[in-house]
PDB file of C-alpha atoms in Angstrom:
ATOM      1  CA  MET A   1       1.450  37.804   1.402  1.00 88.00           C
ATOM      2  CA  GLU A   2       0.382  34.495   3.475  1.00 92.00           C
ATOM      3  CA  LEU A   3      -3.100  33.069   2.976  1.00 94.00           C
ATOM      4  CA  PRO A   4      -4.751  31.400   5.808  1.00 96.00           C
ATOM      5  CA  THR A   5      -3.922  27.922   6.042  1.00 97.00           C
ATOM      6  CA  GLN A   6      -6.673  25.190   5.129  1.00 98.00           C
ATOM      7  CA  THR A   7      -6.967  21.976   7.090  1.00 98.00           C
ATOM      8  CA  PHE A   8      -8.529  18.915   5.867  1.00 98.00           C
ATOM      9  CA  ARG A   9      -9.207  15.666   7.463  1.00 98.00           C
ATOM     10  CA  VAL A  10      -8.660  12.811   5.349  1.00 98.00           C
ATOM     11  CA  THR A  11     -10.153   8.955   6.570  1.00 98.00           C
ATOM     12  CA  ARG A  12     -10.310   5.489   4.990  1.00 98.00           C
ATOM     13  CA  ALA A  13     -13.969   6.554   3.773  1.00 98.00           C
ATOM     14  CA  ASP A  14     -12.575   9.582   1.928  1.00 98.00           C
ATOM     15  CA  LEU A  15     -10.761   7.338   0.043  1.00 98.00           C
ATOM     16  CA  VAL A  16     -12.892   4.801  -0.879  1.00 98.00           C
ATOM     17  CA  ARG A  17     -15.453   7.438  -1.830  1.00 98.00           C
ATOM     18  CA  TYR A  18     -12.874   9.140  -4.258  1.00 98.00           C
ATOM     19  CA  ALA A  19     -12.061   5.603  -5.865  1.00 98.00           C
ATOM     20  CA  GLY A  20     -15.490   5.200  -6.519  1.00 98.00           C
ATOM     21  CA  ALA A  21     -15.501   9.108  -8.286  1.00 98.00           C
ATOM     22  CA  SER A  22     -12.394   9.428 -10.064  1.00 97.00           C
ATOM     23  CA  GLY A  23     -12.273   5.506 -11.310  1.00 96.00           C
ATOM     24  CA  ASP A  24      -8.712   5.150  -9.685  1.00 94.00           C
ATOM     25  CA  PHE A  25      -9.133   1.601  -7.974  1.00 94.00           C
ATOM     26  CA  ASN A  26      -5.677   0.990  -7.130  1.00 92.00           C
ATOM     27  CA  PRO A  27      -5.438  -1.152  -4.198  1.00 94.00           C
ATOM     28  CA  ILE A  28      -2.653   0.533  -2.288  1.00 94.00           C
ATOM     29  CA  HIS A  29      -5.624   2.905  -1.631  1.00 96.00           C
ATOM     30  CA  TRP A  30      -7.938   1.052  -0.430  1.00 97.00           C
ATOM     31  CA  SER A  31      -5.872  -2.500   1.036  1.00 97.00           C
ATOM     32  CA  ASP A  32      -3.664  -2.586   3.675  1.00 97.00           C
ATOM     33  CA  ARG A  33      -2.682  -6.100   2.752  1.00 97.00           C
ATOM     34  CA  PHE A  34      -1.977  -5.233  -0.774  1.00 94.00           C
ATOM     35  CA  ALA A  35      -0.160  -1.482   0.286  1.00 93.00           C
ATOM     36  CA  THR A  36       2.366  -3.400   2.804  1.00 94.00           C
ATOM     37  CA  LYS A  37       3.062  -5.990  -0.007  1.00 92.00           C
ATOM     38  CA  VAL A  38       4.245  -3.157  -2.338  1.00 86.00           C
ATOM     39  CA  GLY A  39       6.561  -1.968   0.641  1.00 87.00           C
ATOM     40  CA  LEU A  40       4.285   0.791   1.587  1.00 90.00           C
ATOM     41  CA  PRO A  41       3.579   1.907   5.468  1.00 91.00           C
ATOM     42  CA  GLY A  42      -0.129   0.907   4.812  1.00 96.00           C
ATOM     43  CA  VAL A  43      -3.040   2.064   3.026  1.00 97.00           C
ATOM     44  CA  ILE A  44      -1.903   5.658   1.194  1.00 97.00           C
ATOM     45  CA  ALA A  45      -4.365   8.643  -0.194  1.00 98.00           C
ATOM     46  CA  HIS A  46      -4.575   9.277  -4.075  1.00 97.00           C
ATOM     47  CA  GLY A  47      -1.853  11.590  -4.738  1.00 97.00           C
ATOM     48  CA  MET A  48      -4.786  13.216  -7.309  1.00 98.00           C
ATOM     49  CA  PHE A  49      -7.478  13.423  -3.642  1.00 98.00           C
ATOM     50  CA  THR A  50      -4.204  15.326  -2.268  1.00 98.00           C
ATOM     51  CA  MET A  51      -3.911  17.468  -5.224  1.00 98.00           C
ATOM     52  CA  ALA A  52      -7.830  17.771  -5.253  1.00 98.00           C
ATOM     53  CA  LEU A  53      -7.857  19.398  -1.965  1.00 98.00           C
ATOM     54  CA  VAL A  54      -5.398  21.625  -2.374  1.00 98.00           C
ATOM     55  CA  GLY A  55      -7.539  22.621  -5.402  1.00 98.00           C
ATOM     56  CA  ARG A  56     -10.600  23.359  -2.775  1.00 98.00           C
ATOM     57  CA  ALA A  57      -7.926  25.617  -0.834  1.00 98.00           C
ATOM     58  CA  VAL A  58      -7.302  27.357  -3.979  1.00 98.00           C
ATOM     59  CA  THR A  59     -10.446  27.965  -4.972  1.00 97.00           C
ATOM     60  CA  THR A  60     -11.497  29.330  -1.290  1.00 97.00           C
ATOM     61  CA  TRP A  61      -8.530  31.242  -1.456  1.00 96.00           C
ATOM     62  CA  ALA A  62      -9.614  32.672  -4.874  1.00 96.00           C
ATOM     63  CA  GLY A  63     -13.036  33.012  -4.325  1.00 95.00           C
ATOM     64  CA  ALA A  64     -14.284  31.610  -7.316  1.00 96.00           C
ATOM     65  CA  PRO A  65     -14.868  27.855  -8.119  1.00 96.00           C
ATOM     66  CA  ASP A  66     -13.476  28.700 -11.750  1.00 96.00           C
ATOM     67  CA  ALA A  67     -10.726  30.552 -11.306  1.00 97.00           C
ATOM     68  CA  VAL A  68      -7.781  28.264 -11.570  1.00 98.00           C
ATOM     69  CA  VAL A  69      -5.748  29.015 -14.896  1.00 97.00           C
ATOM     70  CA  ASP A  70      -2.785  26.650 -14.071  1.00 98.00           C
ATOM     71  CA  PHE A  71      -2.288  23.932 -11.306  1.00 98.00           C
ATOM     72  CA  GLY A  72       0.626  21.697 -10.992  1.00 98.00           C
ATOM     73  CA  VAL A  73       2.409  19.674  -8.216  1.00 98.00           C
ATOM     74  CA  ARG A  74       5.025  16.717  -7.290  1.00 98.00           C
ATOM     75  CA  PHE A  75       3.961  14.284  -5.061  1.00 98.00           C
ATOM     76  CA  THR A  76       6.878  13.824  -3.047  1.00 96.00           C
ATOM     77  CA  ARG A  77       5.773  12.007  -0.144  1.00 96.00           C
ATOM     78  CA  PRO A  78       2.667   9.478   0.764  1.00 95.00           C
ATOM     79  CA  VAL A  79      -0.231  10.427   2.863  1.00 97.00           C
ATOM     80  CA  ALA A  80      -0.692   7.355   5.154  1.00 98.00           C
ATOM     81  CA  VAL A  81      -4.056   7.318   6.157  1.00 98.00           C
ATOM     82  CA  PRO A  82      -4.869   4.920   9.113  1.00 97.00           C
ATOM     83  CA  ASP A  83      -8.057   2.730   9.350  1.00 97.00           C
ATOM     84  CA  ASP A  84      -9.762   4.942  12.478  1.00 97.00           C
ATOM     85  CA  ASP A  85     -12.206   7.347  12.514  1.00 93.00           C
ATOM     86  CA  GLN A  86     -10.027   9.959  13.032  1.00 96.00           C
ATOM     87  CA  GLY A  87      -7.579   9.144   9.559  1.00 97.00           C
ATOM     88  CA  THR A  88      -5.134  12.085   9.152  1.00 98.00           C
ATOM     89  CA  GLU A  89      -5.142  15.892   8.324  1.00 98.00           C
ATOM     90  CA  ILE A  90      -3.398  17.619   5.645  1.00 98.00           C
ATOM     91  CA  GLU A  91      -2.556  21.503   6.118  1.00 98.00           C
ATOM     92  CA  VAL A  92      -2.509  23.534   3.059  1.00 98.00           C
ATOM     93  CA  SER A  93      -1.150  26.964   2.931  1.00 98.00           C
ATOM     94  CA  ALA A  94       0.403  29.235   0.394  1.00 98.00           C
ATOM     95  CA  VAL A  95       1.929  32.771  -0.349  1.00 98.00           C
ATOM     96  CA  VAL A  96       1.019  34.965  -3.046  1.00 97.00           C
ATOM     97  CA  LYS A  97       4.356  35.170  -5.482  1.00 96.00           C
ATOM     98  CA  GLU A  98       2.984  37.648  -7.805  1.00 95.00           C
ATOM     99  CA  VAL A  99       0.209  39.384  -9.364  1.00 94.00           C
ATOM    100  CA  THR A 100       0.515  40.358 -13.397  1.00 91.00           C
ATOM    101  CA  GLU A 101      -0.691  43.059 -15.276  1.00 87.00           C
ATOM    102  CA  ASP A 102      -3.311  40.743 -16.640  1.00 88.00           C
ATOM    103  CA  GLY A 103      -4.881  40.373 -13.655  1.00 89.00           C
ATOM    104  CA  LEU A 104      -3.428  36.802 -12.419  1.00 96.00           C
ATOM    105  CA  THR A 105      -2.080  35.627  -9.120  1.00 97.00           C
ATOM    106  CA  ARG A 106       0.405  33.119  -8.939  1.00 97.00           C
ATOM    107  CA  LEU A 107       0.782  31.308  -5.460  1.00 98.00           C
ATOM    108  CA  ASP A 108       3.144  28.901  -4.252  1.00 98.00           C
ATOM    109  CA  VAL A 109       1.572  26.335  -1.937  1.00 98.00           C
ATOM    110  CA  THR A 110       2.679  23.851   0.840  1.00 98.00           C
ATOM    111  CA  ALA A 111       0.856  20.957   1.934  1.00 98.00           C
ATOM    112  CA  THR A 112       1.999  19.056   4.974  1.00 98.00           C
ATOM    113  CA  CYS A 113       0.489  16.000   6.804  1.00 98.00           C
ATOM    114  CA  GLN A 114       1.838  14.976  10.228  1.00 97.00           C
ATOM    115  CA  GLY A 115       4.385  18.008  10.061  1.00 97.00           C
ATOM    116  CA  GLU A 116       6.003  16.535   6.761  1.00 98.00           C
ATOM    117  CA  LYS A 117       5.481  18.101   3.259  1.00 98.00           C
ATOM    118  CA  VAL A 118       4.196  15.757   0.706  1.00 98.00           C
ATOM    119  CA  LEU A 119       4.249  18.151  -2.118  1.00 98.00           C
ATOM    120  CA  SER A 120       6.787  20.198  -3.757  1.00 97.00           C
ATOM    121  CA  GLN A 121       7.071  22.591  -6.453  1.00 97.00           C
ATOM    122  CA  ALA A 122       2.855  23.156  -5.932  1.00 98.00           C
ATOM    123  CA  ARG A 123       2.028  26.088  -7.698  1.00 98.00           C
ATOM    124  CA  ALA A 124      -1.345  27.523  -8.724  1.00 98.00           C
ATOM    125  CA  THR A 125      -2.136  30.466 -11.295  1.00 98.00           C
ATOM    126  CA  VAL A 126      -5.793  31.914 -10.686  1.00 97.00           C
ATOM    127  CA  ARG A 127      -7.888  34.899 -12.158  1.00 94.00           C
ATOM    128  CA  MET A 128      -9.386  36.838  -9.226  1.00 83.00           C
ATOM    129  CA  PRO A 129     -13.061  37.499  -9.730  1.00 73.00           C
ATOM    130  CA  ARG A 130     -13.484  40.949 -10.296  1.00 64.00           C
TER     131      ARG A 130
ATOM    132  CA  MET B   1      13.303  -0.013 -15.075  1.00 57.00           C
ATOM    133  CA  SER B   2      14.104   1.764 -18.531  1.00 76.00           C
ATOM    134  CA  LEU B   3      11.875   2.647 -21.021  1.00 88.00           C
ATOM    135  CA  ASP B   4      12.620   3.038 -24.610  1.00 90.00           C
ATOM    136  CA  PRO B   5      13.485   6.655 -25.162  1.00 92.00           C
ATOM    137  CA  SER B   6      12.543   6.499 -28.941  1.00 94.00           C
ATOM    138  CA  PHE B   7       8.941   6.438 -27.801  1.00 95.00           C
ATOM    139  CA  VAL B   8       9.683  10.318 -27.349  1.00 97.00           C
ATOM    140  CA  GLY B   9       7.302  12.424 -29.477  1.00 96.00           C
ATOM    141  CA  ARG B  10       4.831   9.604 -30.286  1.00 96.00           C
ATOM    142  CA  THR B  11       1.287  10.884 -30.430  1.00 96.00           C
ATOM    143  CA  TYR B  12      -1.772   8.279 -30.158  1.00 96.00           C
ATOM    144  CA  PRO B  13      -4.828   8.338 -31.788  1.00 96.00           C
ATOM    145  CA  PRO B  14      -7.703  10.559 -30.422  1.00 97.00           C
ATOM    146  CA  THR B  15      -9.406   8.680 -27.563  1.00 97.00           C
ATOM    147  CA  ALA B  16     -13.327   8.308 -27.644  1.00 97.00           C
ATOM    148  CA  PRO B  17     -15.467  10.856 -26.776  1.00 97.00           C
ATOM    149  CA  TYR B  18     -16.245  10.998 -23.058  1.00 98.00           C
ATOM    150  CA  GLN B  19     -19.379  12.833 -22.088  1.00 98.00           C
ATOM    151  CA  VAL B  20     -19.164  14.845 -19.256  1.00 98.00           C
ATOM    152  CA  GLY B  21     -22.318  14.425 -16.936  1.00 98.00           C
ATOM    153  CA  ARG B  22     -23.647  16.816 -14.450  1.00 98.00           C
ATOM    154  CA  GLU B  23     -24.265  13.887 -12.053  1.00 98.00           C
ATOM    155  CA  LYS B  24     -20.408  12.896 -12.249  1.00 98.00           C
ATOM    156  CA  ILE B  25     -19.356  16.457 -11.925  1.00 98.00           C
ATOM    157  CA  ARG B  26     -21.547  16.433  -8.459  1.00 98.00           C
ATOM    158  CA  GLU B  27     -20.392  13.082  -7.377  1.00 98.00           C
ATOM    159  CA  PHE B  28     -16.769  14.180  -8.186  1.00 98.00           C
ATOM    160  CA  ALA B  29     -17.116  17.434  -5.988  1.00 98.00           C
ATOM    161  CA  THR B  30     -19.009  15.121  -3.218  1.00 98.00           C
ATOM    162  CA  ALA B  31     -16.205  13.080  -2.883  1.00 98.00           C
ATOM    163  CA  ILE B  32     -13.811  16.031  -2.501  1.00 98.00           C
ATOM    164  CA  GLY B  33     -15.768  17.761  -0.312  1.00 98.00           C
ATOM    165  CA  ALA B  34     -16.183  20.792  -2.366  1.00 98.00           C
ATOM    166  CA  THR B  35     -19.535  22.363  -1.933  1.00 97.00           C
ATOM    167  CA  ASP B  36     -19.714  25.691  -3.894  1.00 98.00           C
ATOM    168  CA  PRO B  37     -22.581  25.785  -5.639  1.00 98.00           C
ATOM    169  CA  ALA B  38     -21.265  26.125  -9.176  1.00 98.00           C
ATOM    170  CA  HIS B  39     -20.280  22.206  -8.774  1.00 98.00           C
ATOM    171  CA  HIS B  40     -23.855  20.964  -8.193  1.00 98.00           C
ATOM    172  CA  ASP B  41     -26.209  23.431  -9.110  1.00 98.00           C
ATOM    173  CA  PRO B  42     -26.872  24.685 -13.036  1.00 98.00           C
ATOM    174  CA  GLU B  43     -28.205  28.185 -11.700  1.00 98.00           C
ATOM    175  CA  ALA B  44     -25.451  28.859  -9.624  1.00 98.00           C
ATOM    176  CA  ALA B  45     -23.110  27.872 -12.587  1.00 98.00           C
ATOM    177  CA  ARG B  46     -25.134  30.377 -15.283  1.00 98.00           C
ATOM    178  CA  ALA B  47     -24.709  32.808 -12.981  1.00 97.00           C
ATOM    179  CA  LEU B  48     -20.795  32.579 -13.131  1.00 96.00           C
ATOM    180  CA  GLY B  49     -21.480  32.567 -16.880  1.00 96.00           C
ATOM    181  CA  HIS B  50     -20.797  28.735 -17.587  1.00 97.00           C
ATOM    182  CA  PRO B  51     -24.020  26.653 -19.708  1.00 98.00           C
ATOM    183  CA  ASP B  52     -23.957  23.870 -16.408  1.00 98.00           C
ATOM    184  CA  VAL B  53     -22.157  22.849 -13.603  1.00 98.00           C
ATOM    185  CA  VAL B  54     -18.409  23.330 -13.707  1.00 98.00           C
ATOM    186  CA  ALA B  55     -15.966  20.591 -12.417  1.00 98.00           C
ATOM    187  CA  PRO B  56     -13.474  21.346  -9.928  1.00 98.00           C
ATOM    188  CA  PRO B  57      -9.893  21.941 -11.053  1.00 98.00           C
ATOM    189  CA  THR B  58      -8.617  18.004 -11.032  1.00 98.00           C
ATOM    190  CA  PHE B  59     -11.562  16.855 -12.227  1.00 98.00           C
ATOM    191  CA  PRO B  60     -10.135  16.390 -15.919  1.00 98.00           C
ATOM    192  CA  VAL B  61      -7.915  13.387 -14.562  1.00 98.00           C
ATOM    193  CA  VAL B  62     -11.005  11.468 -14.549  1.00 97.00           C
ATOM    194  CA  VAL B  63     -11.099  11.649 -18.118  1.00 97.00           C
ATOM    195  CA  THR B  64      -7.175  11.652 -19.072  1.00 97.00           C
ATOM    196  CA  MET B  65      -6.110   8.736 -16.663  1.00 94.00           C
ATOM    197  CA  ALA B  66      -8.828   6.278 -18.756  1.00 92.00           C
ATOM    198  CA  ALA B  67      -7.361   8.160 -21.785  1.00 94.00           C
ATOM    199  CA  SER B  68      -3.696   7.141 -20.601  1.00 92.00           C
ATOM    200  CA  ARG B  69      -4.279   3.509 -20.517  1.00 91.00           C
ATOM    201  CA  GLN B  70      -3.505   3.905 -24.521  1.00 93.00           C
ATOM    202  CA  ILE B  71       0.256   4.356 -23.266  1.00 93.00           C
ATOM    203  CA  ILE B  72       0.490   2.618 -19.836  1.00 91.00           C
ATOM    204  CA  GLU B  73      -0.916  -0.705 -21.917  1.00 91.00           C
ATOM    205  CA  ASP B  74       0.994  -0.006 -24.992  1.00 92.00           C
ATOM    206  CA  PRO B  75       2.722  -3.383 -25.179  1.00 92.00           C
ATOM    207  CA  ALA B  76       5.290  -1.964 -27.183  1.00 92.00           C
ATOM    208  CA  LEU B  77       6.161   0.243 -24.339  1.00 92.00           C
ATOM    209  CA  GLY B  78       5.895  -1.801 -21.604  1.00 89.00           C
ATOM    210  CA  VAL B  79       4.947  -0.107 -18.578  1.00 91.00           C
ATOM    211  CA  ASP B  80       5.087  -2.669 -15.681  1.00 88.00           C
ATOM    212  CA  TYR B  81       1.844  -0.731 -13.477  1.00 83.00           C
ATOM    213  CA  SER B  82       2.499  -2.576 -10.655  1.00 81.00           C
ATOM    214  CA  ARG B  83       5.471  -0.499 -10.273  1.00 84.00           C
ATOM    215  CA  VAL B  84       4.104   2.839 -10.991  1.00 88.00           C
ATOM    216  CA  VAL B  85       3.689   5.616  -8.832  1.00 88.00           C
ATOM    217  CA  HIS B  86       2.581   8.805  -9.323  1.00 91.00           C
ATOM    218  CA  GLY B  87       5.191  11.653  -9.889  1.00 95.00           C
ATOM    219  CA  ASP B  88       3.970  14.939 -11.022  1.00 97.00           C
ATOM    220  CA  GLN B  89       0.597  16.498 -12.124  1.00 98.00           C
ATOM    221  CA  ARG B  90      -0.285  19.718 -13.843  1.00 98.00           C
ATOM    222  CA  PHE B  91      -3.590  21.055 -15.609  1.00 98.00           C
ATOM    223  CA  ALA B  92      -3.375  24.346 -17.863  1.00 98.00           C
ATOM    224  CA  TYR B  93      -6.915  25.258 -18.634  1.00 98.00           C
ATOM    225  CA  THR B  94      -8.192  27.145 -21.632  1.00 98.00           C
ATOM    226  CA  ARG B  95     -11.485  26.992 -19.817  1.00 97.00           C
ATOM    227  CA  PRO B  96     -12.711  24.730 -17.084  1.00 97.00           C
ATOM    228  CA  VAL B  97     -14.797  21.512 -17.760  1.00 98.00           C
ATOM    229  CA  VAL B  98     -18.290  21.745 -17.857  1.00 98.00           C
ATOM    230  CA  ALA B  99     -21.171  19.442 -18.087  1.00 98.00           C
ATOM    231  CA  GLY B 100     -22.538  18.732 -21.324  1.00 98.00           C
ATOM    232  CA  ASP B 101     -18.786  19.023 -22.841  1.00 98.00           C
ATOM    233  CA  GLU B 102     -17.806  15.895 -25.027  1.00 98.00           C
ATOM    234  CA  LEU B 103     -14.081  15.466 -24.582  1.00 98.00           C
ATOM    235  CA  VAL B 104     -11.584  14.076 -26.760  1.00 98.00           C
ATOM    236  CA  CYS B 105      -7.918  13.319 -25.604  1.00 98.00           C
ATOM    237  CA  VAL B 106      -4.638  13.061 -27.439  1.00 98.00           C
ATOM    238  CA  ASN B 107      -1.901  11.560 -25.535  1.00 97.00           C
ATOM    239  CA  THR B 108       1.627  12.716 -26.631  1.00 97.00           C
ATOM    240  CA  ILE B 109       5.071  11.161 -24.725  1.00 97.00           C
ATOM    241  CA  GLU B 110       6.732  14.241 -23.831  1.00 97.00           C
ATOM    242  CA  GLU B 111       9.765  12.832 -22.017  1.00 97.00           C
ATOM    243  CA  ILE B 112      11.363   9.492 -20.756  1.00 96.00           C
ATOM    244  CA  THR B 113      14.357   9.573 -18.602  1.00 95.00           C
ATOM    245  CA  SER B 114      15.711   7.082 -16.119  1.00 92.00           C
ATOM    246  CA  ARG B 115      17.904   7.706 -13.097  1.00 91.00           C
ATOM    247  CA  GLY B 116      18.756   5.423 -10.391  1.00 90.00           C
ATOM    248  CA  GLY B 117      17.480   2.580 -11.558  1.00 89.00           C
ATOM    249  CA  HIS B 118      13.824   4.203 -12.113  1.00 92.00           C
ATOM    250  CA  GLY B 119      12.057   5.003 -15.401  1.00 93.00           C
ATOM    251  CA  PHE B 120      10.370   8.398 -15.364  1.00 96.00           C
ATOM    252  CA  LEU B 121       7.835   9.122 -18.178  1.00 96.00           C
ATOM    253  CA  THR B 122       5.774  12.365 -19.062  1.00 97.00           C
ATOM    254  CA  THR B 123       2.932  12.337 -21.067  1.00 97.00           C
ATOM    255  CA  ARG B 124       0.943  15.357 -22.307  1.00 98.00           C
ATOM    256  CA  THR B 125      -3.077  14.971 -22.876  1.00 98.00           C
ATOM    257  CA  ASP B 126      -4.340  17.836 -25.031  1.00 98.00           C
ATOM    258  CA  VAL B 127      -8.322  17.488 -24.101  1.00 98.00           C
ATOM    259  CA  SER B 128     -10.642  19.498 -26.551  1.00 98.00           C
ATOM    260  CA  THR B 129     -14.160  19.136 -27.511  1.00 98.00           C
ATOM    261  CA  SER B 130     -14.959  16.888 -30.229  1.00 97.00           C
ATOM    262  CA  ALA B 131     -15.608  19.750 -32.340  1.00 97.00           C
ATOM    263  CA  GLY B 132     -12.114  20.792 -31.659  1.00 97.00           C
ATOM    264  CA  GLU B 133     -12.176  23.587 -29.104  1.00 98.00           C
ATOM    265  CA  PRO B 134      -9.048  23.186 -26.606  1.00 98.00           C
ATOM    266  CA  VAL B 135     -10.371  23.010 -22.977  1.00 98.00           C
ATOM    267  CA  VAL B 136      -7.335  21.784 -21.000  1.00 98.00           C
ATOM    268  CA  ALA B 137      -3.828  20.459 -20.980  1.00 98.00           C
ATOM    269  CA  VAL B 138      -2.826  17.934 -18.800  1.00 98.00           C
ATOM    270  CA  TRP B 139       0.709  16.874 -18.116  1.00 98.00           C
ATOM    271  CA  SER B 140       1.542  13.701 -15.837  1.00 97.00           C
ATOM    272  CA  LYS B 141       4.821  12.026 -14.833  1.00 97.00           C
ATOM    273  CA  ILE B 142       5.020   8.537 -13.750  1.00 95.00           C
ATOM    274  CA  VAL B 143       7.618   6.837 -12.008  1.00 93.00           C
ATOM    275  CA  VAL B 144       8.247   3.011 -12.763  1.00 92.00           C
ATOM    276  CA  ARG B 145      10.249   1.899  -9.618  1.00 86.00           C
ATOM    277  CA  GLY B 146      13.185  -0.432 -10.561  1.00 83.00           C
ATOM    278  CA  GLU B 147      13.512  -3.858  -9.026  1.00 73.00           C
ATOM    279  CA  ALA B 148      14.910  -2.975  -5.252  1.00 58.00           C
TER     280      ALA B 148
END
């Protein structure tokens, strides 16, 4: 079963806010000068910010903020975030792979930005509320 | 860059307790746009059976990233942090993190490999309360990029 796609807008302001909330102040997430010096196209989103947005999608699908039992991803492609008001968008979709006898649902998740997958092996196990 | 594989299996001493604050959970939830009342309102969290506001699923990284400095900054291992990118991340929960938790991390190096001139380091962080109740196990794989 396919779950409805959820779309998240990501701007530079979001990255600054996430840096402060998470304590991850790596300059590749806020300085174009630094990011380009280390060979990136420009400022990129924190991988963990992308994962957090996917986490939001998963808890929304599950219908409960405390539903996630297991959650893992591989970061395969950076999410470049331009310095403008639009930023970029991350689209998150998923299919239900399995519903186990003990009430757990396993999801295979896909996250794309500008039509390219940014995660692989993105999987979540959730306990659906009764 | 190559990392010394003899570090595999090494476990570091428990970190100093991290106090999970209600406002920190609210701040983190706000930063990721998570508006569910259970992240913000203790009454809403209690209605779900939790003692206080519930952290979003990836919140434990706030605690484990700070804790992993034990490994990243271990001079004997010699990770060049300026060359590090995040490879994989996984959380396996015993229960969600809630405000009021006092969390202790125990870091273990699970795997070190090298391929194509890059080093790969997988760590497992067992996060439990200071009373010893397991909360979440967190795996993180970082890539230490080789010189081009």
